[in-house]
mmCIF file of C-alpha atoms in Angstrom:
data_model
loop_
_atom_site.group_PDB
_atom_site.id
_atom_site.type_symbol
_atom_site.label_atom_id
_atom_site.label_comp_id
_atom_site.label_asym_id
_atom_site.label_seq_id
_atom_site.Cartn_x
_atom_site.Cartn_y
_atom_site.Cartn_z
ATOM 1 C CA MET A 132 -7.036 18.879 12.934
ATOM 2 C CA THR A 133 -3.656 20.518 12.364
ATOM 3 C CA PRO A 134 -0.998 17.827 11.957
ATOM 4 C CA ARG A 135 2.233 18.372 13.880
ATOM 5 C CA ASP A 136 5.602 17.712 12.266
ATOM 6 C CA ALA A 137 6.997 14.457 13.643
ATOM 7 C CA SER A 138 10.537 15.825 13.532
ATOM 8 C CA GLU A 139 9.750 17.961 16.610
ATOM 9 C CA PRO A 140 12.242 16.990 19.313
ATOM 10 C CA ASN A 141 9.860 16.557 22.249
ATOM 11 C CA ASN A 142 9.439 12.966 23.435
ATOM 12 C CA ARG A 143 11.684 11.760 20.623
ATOM 13 C CA TRP A 144 12.874 8.589 22.341
ATOM 14 C CA THR A 145 9.937 7.656 24.562
ATOM 15 C CA ASP A 146 9.787 4.194 22.945
ATOM 16 C CA LEU A 147 13.218 2.836 22.052
ATOM 17 C CA GLU A 148 11.714 0.025 20.005
ATOM 18 C CA ARG A 149 9.709 2.528 17.981
ATOM 19 C CA PRO A 150 11.763 5.673 17.372
ATOM 20 C CA PRO A 151 10.142 8.420 15.285
ATOM 21 C CA LEU A 152 10.862 8.820 11.614
ATOM 22 C CA ASN A 153 13.562 11.314 10.690
ATOM 23 C CA ALA A 154 11.728 13.710 8.396
ATOM 24 C CA VAL A 155 14.817 15.719 7.466
ATOM 25 C CA ALA A 156 16.813 12.626 6.499
ATOM 26 C CA LEU A 157 13.904 11.239 4.486
ATOM 27 C CA ARG A 158 13.579 14.462 2.486
ATOM 28 C CA ARG A 159 17.315 14.538 1.868
ATOM 29 C CA ALA A 160 17.284 10.951 0.616
ATOM 30 C CA LEU A 161 14.133 11.066 -1.512
ATOM 31 C CA VAL A 162 13.561 14.598 -2.823
ATOM 32 C CA ARG A 163 15.973 15.246 -5.677
ATOM 33 C CA GLU A 164 16.003 17.141 -8.949
ATOM 34 C CA GLY A 165 14.461 15.052 -11.712
ATOM 35 C CA GLY A 166 13.007 12.583 -9.232
ATOM 36 C CA LEU A 167 9.355 11.751 -8.659
ATOM 37 C CA TRP A 168 9.113 12.750 -5.006
ATOM 38 C CA SER A 169 8.605 16.488 -4.659
ATOM 39 C CA GLU A 170 7.901 16.711 -0.907
ATOM 40 C CA VAL A 171 7.982 14.364 2.065
ATOM 41 C CA GLN A 172 6.056 15.537 5.106
ATOM 42 C CA VAL A 173 5.934 13.546 8.335
ATOM 43 C CA VAL A 174 3.208 14.436 10.828
ATOM 44 C CA GLN A 175 2.823 13.168 14.350
ATOM 45 C CA ARG A 176 -0.877 12.426 14.224
ATOM 46 C CA THR A 177 -3.765 12.865 11.821
ATOM 47 C CA GLY A 178 -7.052 11.256 10.914
ATOM 48 C CA SER A 179 -6.161 9.826 7.515
ATOM 49 C CA THR A 180 -3.224 10.653 5.249
ATOM 50 C CA ASN A 181 -5.359 9.737 2.244
ATOM 51 C CA SER A 182 -8.129 12.141 3.242
ATOM 52 C CA ASP A 183 -5.616 14.911 3.935
ATOM 53 C CA LEU A 184 -3.855 14.530 0.599
ATOM 54 C CA VAL A 185 -7.085 14.207 -1.390
ATOM 55 C CA ALA A 186 -8.301 17.433 0.245
ATOM 56 C CA ARG A 187 -5.046 19.234 -0.584
ATOM 57 C CA ALA A 188 -5.283 18.105 -4.196
ATOM 58 C CA ALA A 189 -8.912 19.258 -4.432
ATOM 59 C CA LYS A 190 -7.823 22.751 -3.315
ATOM 60 C CA GLY A 191 -4.983 22.839 -5.829
ATOM 61 C CA LEU A 192 -2.376 22.828 -3.052
ATOM 62 C CA ALA A 193 -0.619 19.544 -3.905
ATOM 63 C CA VAL A 194 1.693 18.645 -6.755
ATOM 64 C CA GLU A 195 2.587 15.230 -8.094
ATOM 65 C CA GLY A 196 5.030 13.373 -5.936
ATOM 66 C CA GLU A 197 3.914 14.704 -2.573
ATOM 67 C CA VAL A 198 4.277 12.145 0.218
ATOM 68 C CA LEU A 199 2.410 12.475 3.513
ATOM 69 C CA VAL A 200 3.433 10.149 6.345
ATOM 70 C CA ALA A 201 1.755 9.882 9.758
ATOM 71 C CA GLU A 202 3.252 8.388 12.881
ATOM 72 C CA GLU A 203 -0.318 7.674 13.978
ATOM 73 C CA GLN A 204 -3.670 7.673 12.195
ATOM 74 C CA THR A 205 -6.869 8.049 14.192
ATOM 75 C CA ALA A 206 -9.230 7.419 11.270
ATOM 76 C CA GLY A 207 -7.185 5.257 8.920
ATOM 77 C CA ARG A 208 -9.228 3.487 6.270
ATOM 78 C CA GLY A 209 -8.838 0.334 4.269
ATOM 79 C CA ARG A 210 -10.890 -0.962 1.383
ATOM 80 C CA LEU A 211 -14.690 -0.986 1.773
ATOM 81 C CA ASP A 212 -14.313 1.736 4.444
ATOM 82 C CA ARG A 213 -12.835 -0.685 6.955
ATOM 83 C CA GLN A 214 -10.991 0.913 9.856
ATOM 84 C CA TRP A 215 -7.220 0.574 10.073
ATOM 85 C CA THR A 216 -5.820 0.906 13.588
ATOM 86 C CA ALA A 217 -2.307 0.510 14.997
ATOM 87 C CA PRO A 218 -0.250 1.920 17.889
ATOM 88 C CA PRO A 219 1.795 5.087 17.188
ATOM 89 C CA ARG A 220 5.066 4.495 15.296
ATOM 90 C CA SER A 221 4.333 0.778 14.961
ATOM 91 C CA GLY A 222 4.087 0.845 11.183
ATOM 92 C CA LEU A 223 4.291 2.852 7.992
ATOM 93 C CA PHE A 224 1.157 4.864 7.243
ATOM 94 C CA PHE A 225 1.567 7.106 4.222
ATOM 95 C CA SER A 226 -0.061 8.422 1.063
ATOM 96 C CA VAL A 227 1.345 9.698 -2.232
ATOM 97 C CA LEU A 228 -0.174 11.833 -4.967
ATOM 98 C CA LEU A 229 0.369 10.709 -8.568
ATOM 99 C CA ARG A 230 -0.826 12.420 -11.728
ATOM 100 C CA PRO A 231 -0.337 10.004 -14.667
ATOM 101 C CA THR A 232 -1.978 12.361 -17.159
ATOM 102 C CA ASP A 233 -0.073 10.840 -20.076
ATOM 103 C CA VAL A 234 -1.597 7.399 -19.390
ATOM 104 C CA PRO A 235 -5.145 6.536 -20.524
ATOM 105 C CA VAL A 236 -7.542 6.568 -17.571
ATOM 106 C CA SER A 237 -8.563 3.032 -18.541
ATOM 107 C CA HIS A 238 -5.148 1.856 -17.299
ATOM 108 C CA TRP A 239 -5.279 3.696 -13.955
ATOM 109 C CA GLY A 240 -6.885 0.659 -12.330
ATOM 110 C CA TRP A 241 -3.442 -0.913 -12.357
ATOM 111 C CA LEU A 242 -2.074 1.657 -9.909
ATOM 112 C CA PRO A 243 -3.092 -0.216 -6.710
ATOM 113 C CA LEU A 244 -1.588 -3.416 -8.123
ATOM 114 C CA LEU A 245 1.548 -1.524 -9.157
ATOM 115 C CA THR A 246 1.824 -0.154 -5.629
ATOM 116 C CA GLY A 247 1.514 -3.664 -4.218
ATOM 117 C CA VAL A 248 4.355 -4.872 -6.428
ATOM 118 C CA ALA A 249 6.474 -1.878 -5.441
ATOM 119 C CA VAL A 250 5.877 -2.362 -1.711
ATOM 120 C CA ALA A 251 6.629 -6.079 -1.904
ATOM 121 C CA THR A 252 9.791 -5.435 -3.907
ATOM 122 C CA GLY A 253 11.001 -2.720 -1.555
ATOM 123 C CA LEU A 254 10.385 -4.837 1.541
ATOM 124 C CA SER A 255 12.160 -7.816 0.045
ATOM 125 C CA ARG A 256 15.250 -5.659 -0.395
ATOM 126 C CA ALA A 257 15.140 -3.781 2.894
ATOM 127 C CA ALA A 258 13.424 -6.111 5.366
ATOM 128 C CA GLY A 259 14.513 -9.488 4.073
ATOM 129 C CA VAL A 260 11.034 -10.914 4.526
ATOM 130 C CA ASP A 261 9.015 -12.908 2.021
ATOM 131 C CA THR A 262 5.741 -11.269 1.100
ATOM 132 C CA ALA A 263 2.867 -12.155 -1.186
ATOM 133 C CA LEU A 264 0.037 -10.150 -2.717
ATOM 134 C CA LYS A 265 -3.622 -10.942 -2.211
ATOM 135 C CA TRP A 266 -5.728 -9.503 -5.022
ATOM 136 C CA PRO A 267 -6.316 -6.682 -5.327
ATOM 137 C CA ASN A 268 -4.213 -4.867 -2.749
ATOM 138 C CA ASP A 269 -3.357 -6.743 0.445
ATOM 139 C CA LEU A 270 0.184 -7.581 1.495
ATOM 140 C CA LEU A 271 0.576 -10.998 3.125
ATOM 141 C CA VAL A 272 3.312 -12.414 5.335
ATOM 142 C CA THR A 273 3.763 -15.838 6.911
ATOM 143 C CA VAL A 274 3.628 -16.039 10.705
ATOM 144 C CA GLY A 275 3.957 -19.450 12.339
ATOM 145 C CA GLY A 276 3.117 -21.160 9.069
ATOM 146 C CA GLU A 277 -0.060 -19.123 8.646
ATOM 147 C CA GLU A 278 -0.835 -16.529 5.988
ATOM 148 C CA ARG A 279 -1.592 -13.160 7.568
ATOM 149 C CA LYS A 280 -2.312 -9.656 6.332
ATOM 150 C CA ALA A 281 0.421 -7.168 7.206
ATOM 151 C CA GLY A 282 -0.556 -4.303 4.939
ATOM 152 C CA GLY A 283 -3.076 -2.838 2.571
ATOM 153 C CA ILE A 284 -3.389 -0.257 -0.192
ATOM 154 C CA LEU A 285 -6.183 2.239 -0.813
ATOM 155 C CA ALA A 286 -6.515 4.208 -4.064
ATOM 156 C CA GLU A 287 -8.706 7.305 -4.363
ATOM 157 C CA ARG A 288 -9.213 9.788 -7.178
ATOM 158 C CA ALA A 289 -7.867 13.239 -6.399
ATOM 159 C CA ALA A 290 -9.352 16.187 -8.283
ATOM 160 C CA ASP A 291 -9.750 15.415 -12.008
ATOM 161 C CA ASP A 292 -6.236 14.382 -12.870
ATOM 162 C CA GLY A 293 -4.759 12.565 -9.921
ATOM 163 C CA VAL A 294 -4.783 9.474 -7.748
ATOM 164 C CA VAL A 295 -3.867 9.281 -4.085
ATOM 165 C CA LEU A 296 -2.436 5.926 -3.078
ATOM 166 C CA GLY A 297 -2.389 5.118 0.615
ATOM 167 C CA VAL A 298 -0.313 2.375 2.199
ATOM 168 C CA GLY A 299 -0.704 0.962 5.694
ATOM 169 C CA LEU A 300 1.930 -1.524 6.819
ATOM 170 C CA ASN A 301 2.347 -3.190 10.208
ATOM 171 C CA VAL A 302 6.037 -3.205 11.091
ATOM 172 C CA THR A 303 6.661 -3.848 14.793
ATOM 173 C CA LEU A 304 3.252 -4.923 16.088
ATOM 174 C CA HIS A 305 3.375 -7.691 18.688
ATOM 175 C CA GLU A 306 0.854 -10.515 18.806
ATOM 176 C CA ASN A 307 -1.112 -8.873 21.626
ATOM 177 C CA GLU A 308 -1.401 -5.624 19.635
ATOM 178 C CA LEU A 309 -2.922 -7.095 16.486
ATOM 179 C CA PRO A 310 -6.421 -5.767 15.712
ATOM 180 C CA VAL A 311 -7.613 -9.214 14.554
ATOM 181 C CA PRO A 312 -6.078 -12.719 14.747
ATOM 182 C CA THR A 313 -5.582 -12.829 10.982
ATOM 183 C CA ALA A 314 -3.329 -9.749 11.018
ATOM 184 C CA GLY A 315 0.448 -9.894 11.033
ATOM 185 C CA SER A 316 3.506 -7.682 10.994
ATOM 186 C CA LEU A 317 6.998 -7.665 9.561
ATOM 187 C CA ALA A 318 8.448 -8.314 13.017
ATOM 188 C CA LEU A 319 6.236 -11.360 13.572
ATOM 189 C CA ALA A 320 7.238 -12.631 10.124
ATOM 190 C CA GLY A 321 10.914 -12.561 11.093
ATOM 191 C CA ALA A 322 12.044 -9.439 9.236
ATOM 192 C CA VAL A 323 15.784 -8.824 9.564
ATOM 193 C CA ASN A 324 15.190 -5.068 9.642
ATOM 194 C CA THR A 325 12.288 -3.185 11.232
ATOM 195 C CA ASP A 326 13.854 0.288 11.122
ATOM 196 C CA ARG A 327 11.099 2.290 9.450
ATOM 197 C CA ASP A 328 13.358 4.935 7.871
ATOM 198 C CA PRO A 329 15.187 2.569 5.484
ATOM 199 C CA LEU A 330 11.992 0.591 4.922
ATOM 200 C CA LEU A 331 10.125 3.717 3.799
ATOM 201 C CA ARG A 332 12.999 4.825 1.585
ATOM 202 C CA ALA A 333 13.147 1.402 -0.058
ATOM 203 C CA VAL A 334 9.397 1.274 -0.669
ATOM 204 C CA LEU A 335 9.222 4.781 -2.140
ATOM 205 C CA ARG A 336 12.229 4.193 -4.376
ATOM 206 C CA SER A 337 10.665 0.976 -5.608
ATOM 207 C CA LEU A 338 7.363 2.771 -6.231
ATOM 208 C CA GLU A 339 9.147 5.467 -8.220
ATOM 209 C CA GLU A 340 10.919 2.828 -10.303
ATOM 210 C CA TRP A 341 7.738 0.906 -11.124
ATOM 211 C CA TYR A 342 5.685 4.054 -11.749
ATOM 212 C CA ARG A 343 8.228 5.400 -14.240
ATOM 213 C CA ARG A 344 8.426 2.045 -16.025
ATOM 214 C CA TRP A 345 4.626 1.873 -16.262
ATOM 215 C CA ARG A 346 4.307 5.453 -17.513
ATOM 216 C CA THR A 347 7.070 4.962 -20.079
ATOM 217 C CA ALA A 348 5.033 2.040 -21.436
ATOM 218 C CA GLY A 349 1.939 4.257 -21.655
ATOM 219 C CA GLY A 350 0.352 2.346 -18.798
ATOM 220 C CA ASP A 351 0.554 -0.972 -20.628
ATOM 221 C CA PRO A 352 0.821 -3.660 -17.937
ATOM 222 C CA VAL A 353 2.389 -6.230 -20.248
ATOM 223 C CA SER A 354 5.197 -4.269 -21.908
ATOM 224 C CA SER A 355 6.061 -2.610 -18.587
ATOM 225 C CA GLY A 356 6.511 -6.020 -16.968
ATOM 226 C CA LEU A 357 3.901 -5.189 -14.338
ATOM 227 C CA HIS A 358 1.421 -7.892 -15.327
ATOM 228 C CA GLU A 359 3.999 -10.686 -15.199
ATOM 229 C CA THR A 360 5.528 -9.491 -11.931
ATOM 230 C CA TYR A 361 2.174 -9.077 -10.221
ATOM 231 C CA ALA A 362 1.020 -12.527 -11.306
ATOM 232 C CA ALA A 363 4.261 -14.093 -10.090
ATOM 233 C CA GLY A 364 3.801 -12.606 -6.613
ATOM 234 C CA CYS A 365 0.036 -13.002 -6.304
ATOM 235 C CA ALA A 366 -0.962 -15.564 -3.665
ATOM 236 C CA THR A 367 -4.565 -15.516 -4.915
ATOM 237 C CA LEU A 368 -3.843 -17.106 -8.289
ATOM 238 C CA GLY A 369 -4.310 -20.855 -8.333
ATOM 239 C CA ARG A 370 -6.473 -20.751 -5.199
ATOM 240 C CA VAL A 371 -10.162 -21.440 -4.776
ATOM 241 C CA VAL A 372 -11.678 -18.221 -3.517
ATOM 242 C CA ARG A 373 -14.974 -16.584 -2.746
ATOM 243 C CA ALA A 374 -15.529 -13.172 -4.290
ATOM 244 C CA GLU A 375 -17.981 -11.118 -2.251
ATOM 245 C CA LEU A 376 -19.313 -8.578 -4.718
ATOM 246 C CA PRO A 377 -21.102 -5.246 -4.306
ATOM 247 C CA GLY A 378 -24.819 -5.802 -3.909
ATOM 248 C CA GLY A 379 -24.485 -8.935 -1.806
ATOM 249 C CA ARG A 380 -23.718 -11.400 -4.616
ATOM 250 C CA SER A 381 -20.829 -13.844 -4.274
ATOM 251 C CA ILE A 382 -18.925 -16.136 -6.625
ATOM 252 C CA ILE A 383 -16.824 -19.179 -5.761
ATOM 253 C CA GLY A 384 -14.207 -20.334 -8.216
ATOM 254 C CA GLU A 385 -10.551 -20.882 -8.933
ATOM 255 C CA ALA A 386 -8.570 -17.694 -9.503
ATOM 256 C CA VAL A 387 -6.963 -18.490 -12.844
ATOM 257 C CA ALA A 388 -5.665 -15.139 -14.108
ATOM 258 C CA VAL A 389 -5.425 -11.400 -13.792
ATOM 259 C CA ASP A 390 -6.663 -9.901 -17.063
ATOM 260 C CA GLY A 391 -5.395 -6.893 -18.976
ATOM 261 C CA ASP A 392 -7.591 -4.555 -16.944
ATOM 262 C CA GLY A 393 -6.261 -5.847 -13.625
ATOM 263 C CA ARG A 394 -9.415 -7.831 -12.884
ATOM 264 C CA LEU A 395 -9.281 -11.239 -11.203
ATOM 265 C CA VAL A 396 -10.651 -14.013 -13.428
ATOM 266 C CA LEU A 397 -12.497 -16.822 -11.637
ATOM 267 C CA ALA A 398 -13.271 -20.197 -13.207
ATOM 268 C CA THR A 399 -16.489 -21.457 -11.650
ATOM 269 C CA LYS A 400 -17.678 -25.060 -11.370
ATOM 270 C CA GLU A 401 -20.230 -24.241 -14.077
ATOM 271 C CA GLY A 402 -17.344 -23.838 -16.519
ATOM 272 C CA VAL A 403 -17.719 -20.051 -16.758
ATOM 273 C CA GLN A 404 -14.845 -17.608 -16.429
ATOM 274 C CA GLU A 405 -15.965 -14.469 -14.639
ATOM 275 C CA PRO A 406 -13.789 -11.365 -14.279
ATOM 276 C CA VAL A 407 -14.069 -9.597 -10.925
ATOM 277 C CA GLY A 408 -13.188 -5.915 -10.883
ATOM 278 C CA ALA A 409 -14.320 -5.003 -7.370
ATOM 279 C CA GLY A 410 -15.129 -6.921 -4.257
ATOM 280 C CA ASP A 411 -13.696 -8.729 -1.278
ATOM 281 C CA ILE A 412 -11.722 -11.913 -1.926
ATOM 282 C CA VAL A 413 -11.633 -14.719 0.643
ATOM 283 C CA HIS A 414 -9.050 -17.468 0.246
ATOM 284 C CA LEU A 415 -10.884 -20.715 0.984
ATOM 285 C CA ARG A 416 -9.153 -23.495 2.871
ATOM 286 C CA GLY A 417 -9.571 -27.173 2.125
ATOM 287 C CA VAL A 418 -11.625 -26.609 -1.041
#
C-alpha cells in the first residue's frame, strides 16, 4: 500500500468535527535544528504506522526522530497482537523511531513506560483531562465514574539499533463508536480540547523532553525522575490484579512496586513477591 499525504486538499472538511491534521504546520512546529524530531509525515491511510516505520528502518531509510502519523489505520495493532480499530481522524495514531545507542540495551525496556509518562503529561497540558497509566502501557481515562482505556503503546525493535514506539489514542470517539464497552476517549472523559494538532504537538514535545532527560541520565530511571513519575501516575500500583502470563500461567496479587527494570512486582497471598516483565494485567474489582 502506498500511503497518501493527508495534507492533500481533497475532501479536507468532509467532517467538521474531525478535520484532518495539518502536516505542514506540524512539521514547522516540531522539526527544528538541534531538536529530536527530524521528519513528520502524515498519511491518509495505511495498515500500521509501526509496521511501516519498522520496515523503513530495516531498509536503512529512516533516521532517528522520524514521526509517521496516519489519519486511519486498517491493521493497527496493540499488545499481544490485538487489533486496534477506530474511525478515520477520530484519534491520534502515530509511530516514532528512536535510536538510544548511548543507553545500555538493558534499560530500553523503560521506553514504553517513558512514552506513557510523556503522553499523559502532554495530554494533561493540552487536553485538560486527568489520565492514569495501567502497567505496562495503557492510558486510562474516567468516563461516568468508570475507568476506561483510551490509548495504548506498542514498542518494537527496529533493525539492530532502534526502537519504534507506536501510540494509539482515542480522541473524539462517541459511545456508539467504541470497539468495546471498556474503551473510552478524551471527548467522553470531558477533555477541554480535542483538536488533534495541538494535542499531537504537546505529546511529541513531552516525549522529546522525557527522552532527552532519560538519555542524559544514561537510561537510569531513578536519576532521570522517570521511575518516580511513572509510579506516581500508575493506576495499577496498590491494586489487586491478575497477571496473565505467556504460556497460560496467571498470578493474582497486589501490585506493590515497579522495579528498576520496569517490571511490575506482585505480592501474592503466599507472601512471595514476583516481578512480572511481560503479560496482560487485569485490575480486579472488589478483591
